[in-house]
Amino acid sequence: MTEKTLNYIQPFTDEPIRFISSEGEPLFDFTPEDIGLTEEDLKTLYYYMKLTRAFDRKGMFLTRSGKALFYVEVAGQEAATVASGYAVPENDWIFPAHREHGVYLVRGYPLVEMFAQVMGRMEVNKARQMPVHWGMRKLRIITISSPVGNQLPQAVGIGMAINYLKKDEAIIVYVGDGGTAEGDFHSALTMAGVFKTPVVFFVQNNHWAISVPVKRQYASKNIAIKAIAYGMEGYYVDGNDFLAVYATTKLAFEKAHNKEPVLIEALTYRYGSHSTADQADRYRDPRELEYWQKTWDPIKRARLYLQRLGIWNEEWEKELDEQIEEELNKAIDEAEKRPLPGPETTFEDVYAQMPWHIKEEMDELLRELKEKGA
Ligand SMILES: Cc1ncc(C[n+]2csc(CCOP(=O)(O)OP(=O)(O)O)c2C)c(N)n1
Ligand SMILES: [Mg+2]
């Protein structure tokens, strides 16, 4: 990154760090190359943001058609997830919270695997995780833990191991605004500051933790400022600005590799309900949603920026839409062909060798199911 861009990314600002306006206008004199992005990178980021939004629609569709039992939407948070994920070096580690779908996609997590997990297919841990709790060893993405904030001290522990083993690796750990009000946040940041672990803490502040608004999560002026107390830098970023998110995360990784933990707060907004087990219109003013969708939509802003650069047109948009639709449908079809876990799997894997009484229960159930023709 150039000196000029680095100077623009300052910790502890009162206003969020922003590269482009709501209309995709550059807010200072920079080129994509200044933050290490080519035109191809910009188009790739745009594609992944669109893919993330379209993935969500399919995920919701699968629950509505009874093919999945649960889903968590990420719509509205495409820039925060895709652009931060794009800035993670290949060999580094990712600890997601539960609303980081764009990170998985941009990291190359196969669509088929994602849908197979959502639809509870056998090969994915015998469907023993809730839908949307993805993880993949070879991509260095740690499986989501459902308890909010759990991943924070875990990530710092891995950071301590990296230091102990003297490896040149770093970690990004995601958390929501609600998660920052958990004790785990405090423990993790304390340890990270004291032991100088190579960790980037990335807070997606989407204004809500299910039905609890951010004003019930913190009394400070923002979350980023809390970093001061832990001896690290805190960056307050417009999470719906893909360039600001990318550049700040990239800078944070440089610092993390230098054993300086960093806190990033990305300001964004959740369009949908918390999950399919929630109904946001029961507690949220629809005007708030409308404001975010109309003014700050991350995909619209990226499109307007690409348009200014002359690398976007309607024809390409249409091609992308068609390509994405085809990719997603193909992946769903393939995932659906995979086997569901049989009832016997409920009894497996507790003991190395199944004891007689469990075997008896299992046989009884299987016999009953057979008799009922289930
Ligand atoms: C320890 C714990 N408490 C409560 C829950 C139920 N729960 C799941 S997600 C969530 C809200 C999280 O909000 P936030 O951290 O802002 O993330 P967001 O869902 O907005 O992405 C809650 C309360 C849980 N899973 N774990
Ligand atoms: Mg939240």
JSON list of N, CA and C and ligand atoms in Angstrom, two decimals, residues 176-178 204 206-209, ligand 2:
[
{"chain": "A", "resi": 176, "resn": "GLY", "atom": "N", "xyz": [-19.69, -10.65, 16.45]},
{"chain": "A", "resi": 176, "resn": "GLY", "atom": "CA", "xyz": [-20.71, -9.62, 16.23]},
{"chain": "A", "resi": 176, "resn": "GLY", "atom": "C", "xyz": [-20.67, -8.58, 17.34]},
{"chain": "A", "resi": 177, "resn": "ASP", "atom": "N", "xyz": [-21.45, -7.52, 17.19]},
{"chain": "A", "resi": 177, "resn": "ASP", "atom": "CA", "xyz": [-21.52, -6.48, 18.23]},
{"chain": "A", "resi": 177, "resn": "ASP", "atom": "C", "xyz": [-21.97, -7.10, 19.56]},
{"chain": "A", "resi": 178, "resn": "GLY", "atom": "N", "xyz": [-22.94, -8.01, 19.48]},
{"chain": "A", "resi": 178, "resn": "GLY", "atom": "CA", "xyz": [-23.42, -8.66, 20.70]},
{"chain": "A", "resi": 178, "resn": "GLY", "atom": "C", "xyz": [-22.31, -9.45, 21.37]},
{"chain": "A", "resi": 204, "resn": "GLN", "atom": "N", "xyz": [-18.13, -7.44, 13.34]},
{"chain": "A", "resi": 204, "resn": "GLN", "atom": "CA", "xyz": [-19.17, -7.00, 12.42]},
{"chain": "A", "resi": 204, "resn": "GLN", "atom": "C", "xyz": [-20.27, -6.36, 13.26]},
{"chain": "A", "resi": 206, "resn": "ASN", "atom": "N", "xyz": [-23.44, -5.04, 13.19]},
{"chain": "A", "resi": 206, "resn": "ASN", "atom": "CA", "xyz": [-24.61, -4.94, 12.30]},
{"chain": "A", "resi": 206, "resn": "ASN", "atom": "C", "xyz": [-25.83, -4.35, 13.04]},
{"chain": "A", "resi": 207, "resn": "HIS", "atom": "N", "xyz": [-25.54, -3.71, 14.16]},
{"chain": "A", "resi": 207, "resn": "HIS", "atom": "CA", "xyz": [-26.53, -2.95, 14.93]},
{"chain": "A", "resi": 207, "resn": "HIS", "atom": "C", "xyz": [-27.50, -3.76, 15.79]},
{"chain": "A", "resi": 208, "resn": "TRP", "atom": "N", "xyz": [-27.53, -5.07, 15.61]},
{"chain": "A", "resi": 208, "resn": "TRP", "atom": "CA", "xyz": [-28.47, -5.87, 16.38]},
{"chain": "A", "resi": 208, "resn": "TRP", "atom": "C", "xyz": [-27.85, -7.20, 16.80]},
{"chain": "A", "resi": 209, "resn": "ALA", "atom": "N", "xyz": [-28.25, -7.67, 17.97]},
{"chain": "A", "resi": 209, "resn": "ALA", "atom": "CA", "xyz": [-27.93, -9.03, 18.41]},
{"chain": "A", "resi": 209, "resn": "ALA", "atom": "C", "xyz": [-29.29, -9.68, 18.66]},
{"chain": "B", "resi": 2, "resn": "MG", "atom": "MG", "xyz": [-24.98, -8.09, 15.64]}
]
